[in-house]
CSV table of C-alpha atoms and ligand atoms in Angstrom, one decimal:
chain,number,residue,atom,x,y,z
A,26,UNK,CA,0.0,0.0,0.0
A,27,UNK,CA,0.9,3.3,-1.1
A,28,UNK,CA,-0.7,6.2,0.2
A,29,UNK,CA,-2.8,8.8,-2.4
A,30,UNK,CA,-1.7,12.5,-1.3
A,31,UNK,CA,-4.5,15.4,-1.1
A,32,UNK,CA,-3.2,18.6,-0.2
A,33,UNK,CA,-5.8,20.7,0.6
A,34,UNK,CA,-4.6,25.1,0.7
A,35,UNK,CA,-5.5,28.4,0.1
A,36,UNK,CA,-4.5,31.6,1.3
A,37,UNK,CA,-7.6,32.4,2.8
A,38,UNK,CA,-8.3,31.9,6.6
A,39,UNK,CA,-12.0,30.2,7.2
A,40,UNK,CA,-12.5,29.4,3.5
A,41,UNK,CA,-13.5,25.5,4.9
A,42,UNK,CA,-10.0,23.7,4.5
A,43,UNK,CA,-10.1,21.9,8.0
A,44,UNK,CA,-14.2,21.3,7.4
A,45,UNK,CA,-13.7,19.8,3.5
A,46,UNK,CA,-10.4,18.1,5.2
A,47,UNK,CA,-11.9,16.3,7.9
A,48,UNK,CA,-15.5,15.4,6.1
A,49,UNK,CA,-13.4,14.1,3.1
A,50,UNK,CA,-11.0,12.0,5.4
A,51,UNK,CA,-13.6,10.4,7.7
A,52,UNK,CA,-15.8,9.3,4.9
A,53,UNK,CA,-12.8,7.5,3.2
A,54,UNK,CA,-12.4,5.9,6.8
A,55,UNK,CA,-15.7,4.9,7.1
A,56,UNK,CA,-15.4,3.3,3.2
A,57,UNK,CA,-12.9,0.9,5.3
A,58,UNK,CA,-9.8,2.6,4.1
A,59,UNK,CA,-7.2,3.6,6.3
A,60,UNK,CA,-6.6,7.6,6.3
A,61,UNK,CA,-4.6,9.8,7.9
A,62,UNK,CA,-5.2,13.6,7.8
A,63,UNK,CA,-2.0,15.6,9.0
A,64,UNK,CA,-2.6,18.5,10.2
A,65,UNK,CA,-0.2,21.5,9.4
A,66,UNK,CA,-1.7,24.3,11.2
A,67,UNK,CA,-0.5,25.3,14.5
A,68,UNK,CA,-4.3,26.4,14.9
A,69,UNK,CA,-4.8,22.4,15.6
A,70,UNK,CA,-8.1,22.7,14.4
A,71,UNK,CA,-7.8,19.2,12.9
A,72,UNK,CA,-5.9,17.9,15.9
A,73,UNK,CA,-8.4,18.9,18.5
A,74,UNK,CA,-11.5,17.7,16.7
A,75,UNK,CA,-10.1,14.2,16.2
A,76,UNK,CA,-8.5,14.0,19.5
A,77,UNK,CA,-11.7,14.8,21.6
A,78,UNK,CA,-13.6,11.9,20.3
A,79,UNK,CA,-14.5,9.4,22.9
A,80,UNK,CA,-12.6,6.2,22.8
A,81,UNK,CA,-15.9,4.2,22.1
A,82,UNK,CA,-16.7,6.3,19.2
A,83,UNK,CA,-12.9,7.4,17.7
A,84,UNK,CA,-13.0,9.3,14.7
A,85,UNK,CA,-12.6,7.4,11.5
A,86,UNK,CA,-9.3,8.9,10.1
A,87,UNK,CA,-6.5,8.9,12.4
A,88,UNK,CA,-5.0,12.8,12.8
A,89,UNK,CA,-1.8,13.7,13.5
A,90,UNK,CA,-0.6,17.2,14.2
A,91,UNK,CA,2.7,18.4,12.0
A,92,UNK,CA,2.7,21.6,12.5
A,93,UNK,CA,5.8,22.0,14.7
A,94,UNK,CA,7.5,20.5,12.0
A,95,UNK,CA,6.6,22.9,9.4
A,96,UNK,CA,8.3,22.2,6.2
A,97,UNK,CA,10.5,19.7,7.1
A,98,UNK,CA,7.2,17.4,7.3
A,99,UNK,CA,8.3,15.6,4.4
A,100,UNK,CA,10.5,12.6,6.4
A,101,UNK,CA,7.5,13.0,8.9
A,102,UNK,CA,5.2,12.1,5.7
A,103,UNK,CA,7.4,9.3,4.4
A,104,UNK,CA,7.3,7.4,7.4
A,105,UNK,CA,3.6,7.3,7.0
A,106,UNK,CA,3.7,6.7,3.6
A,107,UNK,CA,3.2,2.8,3.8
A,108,UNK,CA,0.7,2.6,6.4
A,109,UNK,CA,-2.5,4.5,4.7
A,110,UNK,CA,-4.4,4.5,1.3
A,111,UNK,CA,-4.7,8.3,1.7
A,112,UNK,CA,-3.3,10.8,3.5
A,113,UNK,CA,-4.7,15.1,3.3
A,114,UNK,CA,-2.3,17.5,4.5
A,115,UNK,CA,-4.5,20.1,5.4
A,116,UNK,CA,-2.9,22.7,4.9
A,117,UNK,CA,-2.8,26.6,7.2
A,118,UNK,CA,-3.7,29.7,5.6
A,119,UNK,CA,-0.1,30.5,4.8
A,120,UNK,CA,0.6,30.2,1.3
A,121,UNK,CA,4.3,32.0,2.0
A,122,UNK,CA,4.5,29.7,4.6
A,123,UNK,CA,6.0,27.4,2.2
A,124,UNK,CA,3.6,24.4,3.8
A,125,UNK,CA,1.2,24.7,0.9
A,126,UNK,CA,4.2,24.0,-1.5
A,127,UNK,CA,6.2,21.4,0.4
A,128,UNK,CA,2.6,19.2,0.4
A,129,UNK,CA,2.2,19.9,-3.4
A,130,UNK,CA,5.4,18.9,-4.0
A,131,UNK,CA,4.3,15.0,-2.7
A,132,UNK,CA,0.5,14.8,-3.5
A,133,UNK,CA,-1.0,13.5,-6.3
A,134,UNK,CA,-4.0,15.8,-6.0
A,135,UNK,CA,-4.6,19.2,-4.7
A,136,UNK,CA,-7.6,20.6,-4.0
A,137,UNK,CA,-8.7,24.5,-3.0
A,138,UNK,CA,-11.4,25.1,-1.0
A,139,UNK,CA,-13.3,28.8,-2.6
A,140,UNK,CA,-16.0,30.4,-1.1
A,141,UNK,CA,-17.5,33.3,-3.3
A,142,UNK,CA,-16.2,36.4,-1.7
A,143,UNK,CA,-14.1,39.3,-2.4
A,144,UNK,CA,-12.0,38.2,-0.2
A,145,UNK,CA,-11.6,34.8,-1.6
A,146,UNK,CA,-10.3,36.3,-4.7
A,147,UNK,CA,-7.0,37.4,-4.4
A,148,UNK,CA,-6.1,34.5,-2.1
A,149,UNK,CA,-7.7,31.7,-4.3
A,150,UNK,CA,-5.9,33.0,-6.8
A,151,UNK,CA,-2.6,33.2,-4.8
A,152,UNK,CA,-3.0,29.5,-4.2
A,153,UNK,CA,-4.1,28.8,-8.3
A,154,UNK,CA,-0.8,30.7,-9.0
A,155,UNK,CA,0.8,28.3,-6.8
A,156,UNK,CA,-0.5,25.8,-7.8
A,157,UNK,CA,0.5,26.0,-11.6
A,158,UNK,CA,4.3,26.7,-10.2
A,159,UNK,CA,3.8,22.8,-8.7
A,160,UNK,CA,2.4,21.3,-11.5
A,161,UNK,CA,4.8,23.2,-13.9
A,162,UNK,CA,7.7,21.5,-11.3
A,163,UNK,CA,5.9,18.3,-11.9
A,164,UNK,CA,5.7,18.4,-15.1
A,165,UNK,CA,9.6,18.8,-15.5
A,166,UNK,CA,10.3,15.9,-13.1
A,167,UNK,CA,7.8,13.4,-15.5
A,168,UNK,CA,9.8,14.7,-18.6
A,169,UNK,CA,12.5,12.4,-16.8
A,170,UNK,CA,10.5,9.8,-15.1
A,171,UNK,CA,7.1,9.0,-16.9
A,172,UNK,CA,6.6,6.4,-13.3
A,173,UNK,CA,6.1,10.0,-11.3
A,174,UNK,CA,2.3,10.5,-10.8
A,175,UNK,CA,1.0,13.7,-12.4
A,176,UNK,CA,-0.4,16.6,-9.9
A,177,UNK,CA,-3.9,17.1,-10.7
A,178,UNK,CA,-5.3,20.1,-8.9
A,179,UNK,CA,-9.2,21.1,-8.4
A,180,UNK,CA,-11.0,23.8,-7.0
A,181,UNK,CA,-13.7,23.1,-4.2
A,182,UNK,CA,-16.4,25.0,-4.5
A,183,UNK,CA,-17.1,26.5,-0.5
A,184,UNK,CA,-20.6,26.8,0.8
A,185,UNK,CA,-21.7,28.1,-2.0
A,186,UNK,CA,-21.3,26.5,-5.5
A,187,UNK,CA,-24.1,28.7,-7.5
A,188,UNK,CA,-26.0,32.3,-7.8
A,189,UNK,CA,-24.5,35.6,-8.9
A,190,UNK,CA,-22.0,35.7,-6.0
A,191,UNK,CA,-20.1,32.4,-7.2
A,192,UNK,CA,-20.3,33.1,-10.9
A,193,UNK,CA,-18.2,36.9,-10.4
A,194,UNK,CA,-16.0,34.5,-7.8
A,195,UNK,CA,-15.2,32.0,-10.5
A,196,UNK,CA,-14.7,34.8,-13.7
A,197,UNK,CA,-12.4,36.5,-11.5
A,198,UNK,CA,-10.5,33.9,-10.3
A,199,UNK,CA,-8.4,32.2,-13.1
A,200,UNK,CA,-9.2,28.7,-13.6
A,201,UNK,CA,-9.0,27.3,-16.7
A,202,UNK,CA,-7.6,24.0,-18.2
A,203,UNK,CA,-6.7,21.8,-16.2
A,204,UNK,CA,-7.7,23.3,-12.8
A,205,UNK,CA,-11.5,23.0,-12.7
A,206,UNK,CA,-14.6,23.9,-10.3
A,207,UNK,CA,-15.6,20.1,-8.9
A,208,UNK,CA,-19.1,19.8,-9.5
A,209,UNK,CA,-20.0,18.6,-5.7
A,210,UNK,CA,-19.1,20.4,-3.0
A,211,UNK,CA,-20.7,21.2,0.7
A,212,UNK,CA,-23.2,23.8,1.1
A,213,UNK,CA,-23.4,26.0,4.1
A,214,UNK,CA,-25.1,23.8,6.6
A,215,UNK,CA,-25.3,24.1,10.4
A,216,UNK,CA,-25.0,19.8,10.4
A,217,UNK,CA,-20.7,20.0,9.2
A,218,UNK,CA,-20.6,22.2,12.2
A,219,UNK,CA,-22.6,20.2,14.7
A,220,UNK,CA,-20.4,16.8,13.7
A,221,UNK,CA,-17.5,19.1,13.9
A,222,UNK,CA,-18.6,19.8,17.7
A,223,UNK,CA,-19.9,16.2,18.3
A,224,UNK,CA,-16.1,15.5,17.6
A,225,UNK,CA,-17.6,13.1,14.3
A,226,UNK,CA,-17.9,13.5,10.8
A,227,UNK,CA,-21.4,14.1,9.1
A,228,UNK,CA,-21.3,10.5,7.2
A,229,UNK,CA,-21.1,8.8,10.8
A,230,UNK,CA,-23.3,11.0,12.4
A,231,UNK,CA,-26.0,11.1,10.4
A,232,UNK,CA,-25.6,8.8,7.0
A,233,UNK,CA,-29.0,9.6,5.5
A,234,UNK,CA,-28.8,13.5,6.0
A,235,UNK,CA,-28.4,15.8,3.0
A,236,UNK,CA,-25.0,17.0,3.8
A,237,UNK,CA,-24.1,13.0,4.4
A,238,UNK,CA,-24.8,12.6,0.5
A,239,UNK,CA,-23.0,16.0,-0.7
A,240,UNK,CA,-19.9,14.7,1.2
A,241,UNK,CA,-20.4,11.1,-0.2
A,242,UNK,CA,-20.1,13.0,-3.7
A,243,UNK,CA,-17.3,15.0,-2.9
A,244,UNK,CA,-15.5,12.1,-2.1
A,245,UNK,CA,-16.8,9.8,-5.4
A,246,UNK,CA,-15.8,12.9,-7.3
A,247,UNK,CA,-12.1,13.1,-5.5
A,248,UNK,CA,-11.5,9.2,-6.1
A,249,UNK,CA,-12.4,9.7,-9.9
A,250,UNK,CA,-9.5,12.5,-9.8
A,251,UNK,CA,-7.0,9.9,-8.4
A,252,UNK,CA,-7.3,7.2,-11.0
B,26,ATP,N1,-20.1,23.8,4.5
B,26,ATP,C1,-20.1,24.5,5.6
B,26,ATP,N2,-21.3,24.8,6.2
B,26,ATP,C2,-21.3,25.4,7.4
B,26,ATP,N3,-20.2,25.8,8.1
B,26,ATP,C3,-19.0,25.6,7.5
B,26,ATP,C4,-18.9,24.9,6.3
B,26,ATP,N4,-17.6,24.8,6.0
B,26,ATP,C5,-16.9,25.4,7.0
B,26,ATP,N5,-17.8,25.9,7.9
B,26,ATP,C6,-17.4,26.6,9.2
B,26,ATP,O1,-16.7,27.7,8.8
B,26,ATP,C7,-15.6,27.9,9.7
B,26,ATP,C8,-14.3,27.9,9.0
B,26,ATP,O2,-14.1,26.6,8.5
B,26,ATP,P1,-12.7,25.9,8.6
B,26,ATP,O3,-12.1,25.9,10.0
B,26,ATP,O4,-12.9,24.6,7.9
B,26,ATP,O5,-11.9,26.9,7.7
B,26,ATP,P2,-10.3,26.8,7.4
B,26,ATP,O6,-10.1,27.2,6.0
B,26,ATP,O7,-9.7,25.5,7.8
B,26,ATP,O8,-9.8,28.0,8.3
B,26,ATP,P3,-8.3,28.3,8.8
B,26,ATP,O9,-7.7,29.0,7.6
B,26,ATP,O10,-8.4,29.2,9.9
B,26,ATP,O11,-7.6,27.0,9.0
B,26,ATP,C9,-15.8,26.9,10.8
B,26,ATP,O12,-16.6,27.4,11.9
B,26,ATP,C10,-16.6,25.8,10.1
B,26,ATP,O13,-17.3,25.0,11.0
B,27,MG,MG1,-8.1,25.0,9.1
């Protein structure tokens, strides 16, 4: 077993990395595949909603917190490299942090969480830019070994995926070719935050729910990006 990488970035604080993160990873652990979401934000987010499950009731992706050893997570990573089938580095809202990059550098997909703001804007597109430098880097690497997995890298449309507001979010920020608006995505919905604070994901708290099925897509959607 070698582990699929998801880094999951953007510049922008609250844009819903840690919620797409941790919805994404526990379904895949519920699916009966062993996940591991590392958590590079000293902010712990990650960390401390995995780590206040009950015993009886653990959380279905193991987390582990990275974030003191900022980019130097890449030994860190190898040594869990083996033991999962995925593994998201969620990533903090640092794109100069050089975290974002590092994680590119070893995933096979990236994905950036936008919500349709102003705000959003300039830092989505801060993490697109960054984005393109990685797969660019990729790309050069392949040229010499074709064995090297490409970098695929998709935009995850944030609470809102549709209306006026998203379309002048997505014209302004540049995707194009080959980094794309997934079709599913999670809405704004009070039940991510209530799993969040039930120290759970949605898909194990409440599998026939709405939000249960978007997250089941987002994750059908993400697999079909790995193949
Ligand atoms: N789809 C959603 N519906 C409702 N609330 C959401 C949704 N996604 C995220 N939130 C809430 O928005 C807030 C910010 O989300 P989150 O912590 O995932 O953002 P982040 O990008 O990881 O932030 P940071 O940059 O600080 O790490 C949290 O309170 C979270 O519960
Ligand atoms: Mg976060």
């Amino acid at each position: 077993m070698t582990a699929k990488i998801i880094a999951v970035f953007n510049q922008k604080g609250g844009c819903a990395k840690t919620q797409d993160t941790m919805q994404v990873a526990g379904e895949l652990g519920l699916r009966g595949n062993p996940t591991l979401v590392i958590d590079m934000d000293i902010q712990g987010t990650g960390s401390i909603w995995s780590s206040n499950a009950p015993s009886s009731k653990p959380f279905p992706a193991t987390v582990i917190s990275l974030a003191s050893a900022g980019v130097n997570m890449r030994n860190e990573l190898f040594k869990h490299i083996k033991n999962y089938k995925y593994i998201l580095i969620d990533c903090p809202p640092a794109i100069d942090s050089q975290i974002p990059w590092q994680a590119l550098l070893h995933s096979h997909l990236g994905i950036i969480p936008v919500m349709p703001d102003p705000a959003n804007i300039w830092a989505s597109n801060l993490a697109i830019d960054l984005a393109r430098k990685a797969i660019a880097e990729r790309e050069l690497k392949r040229a010499d070994d074709s064995q090297i997995p490409p970098l695929k890298v998709a935009i995850l449309p944030s609470r809102v995926g549709r209306g006026t507001a998203y379309k002048i979010c997505m014209e302004q920020i540049t995707t194009d070719g080959d980094i794309k608006a997934m079709k599913s995505m999670l809405s704004d919905r009070i039940a991510y935050a209530e799993s969040q604070l039930l120290y759970t994901c949605i898909t194990a708290m409440a599998p026939k729910s709405a939000a249960a099925n978007e997250v089941r897509s987002v994750v059908d959607e993400i697999l079909k990006l790995l193949k």
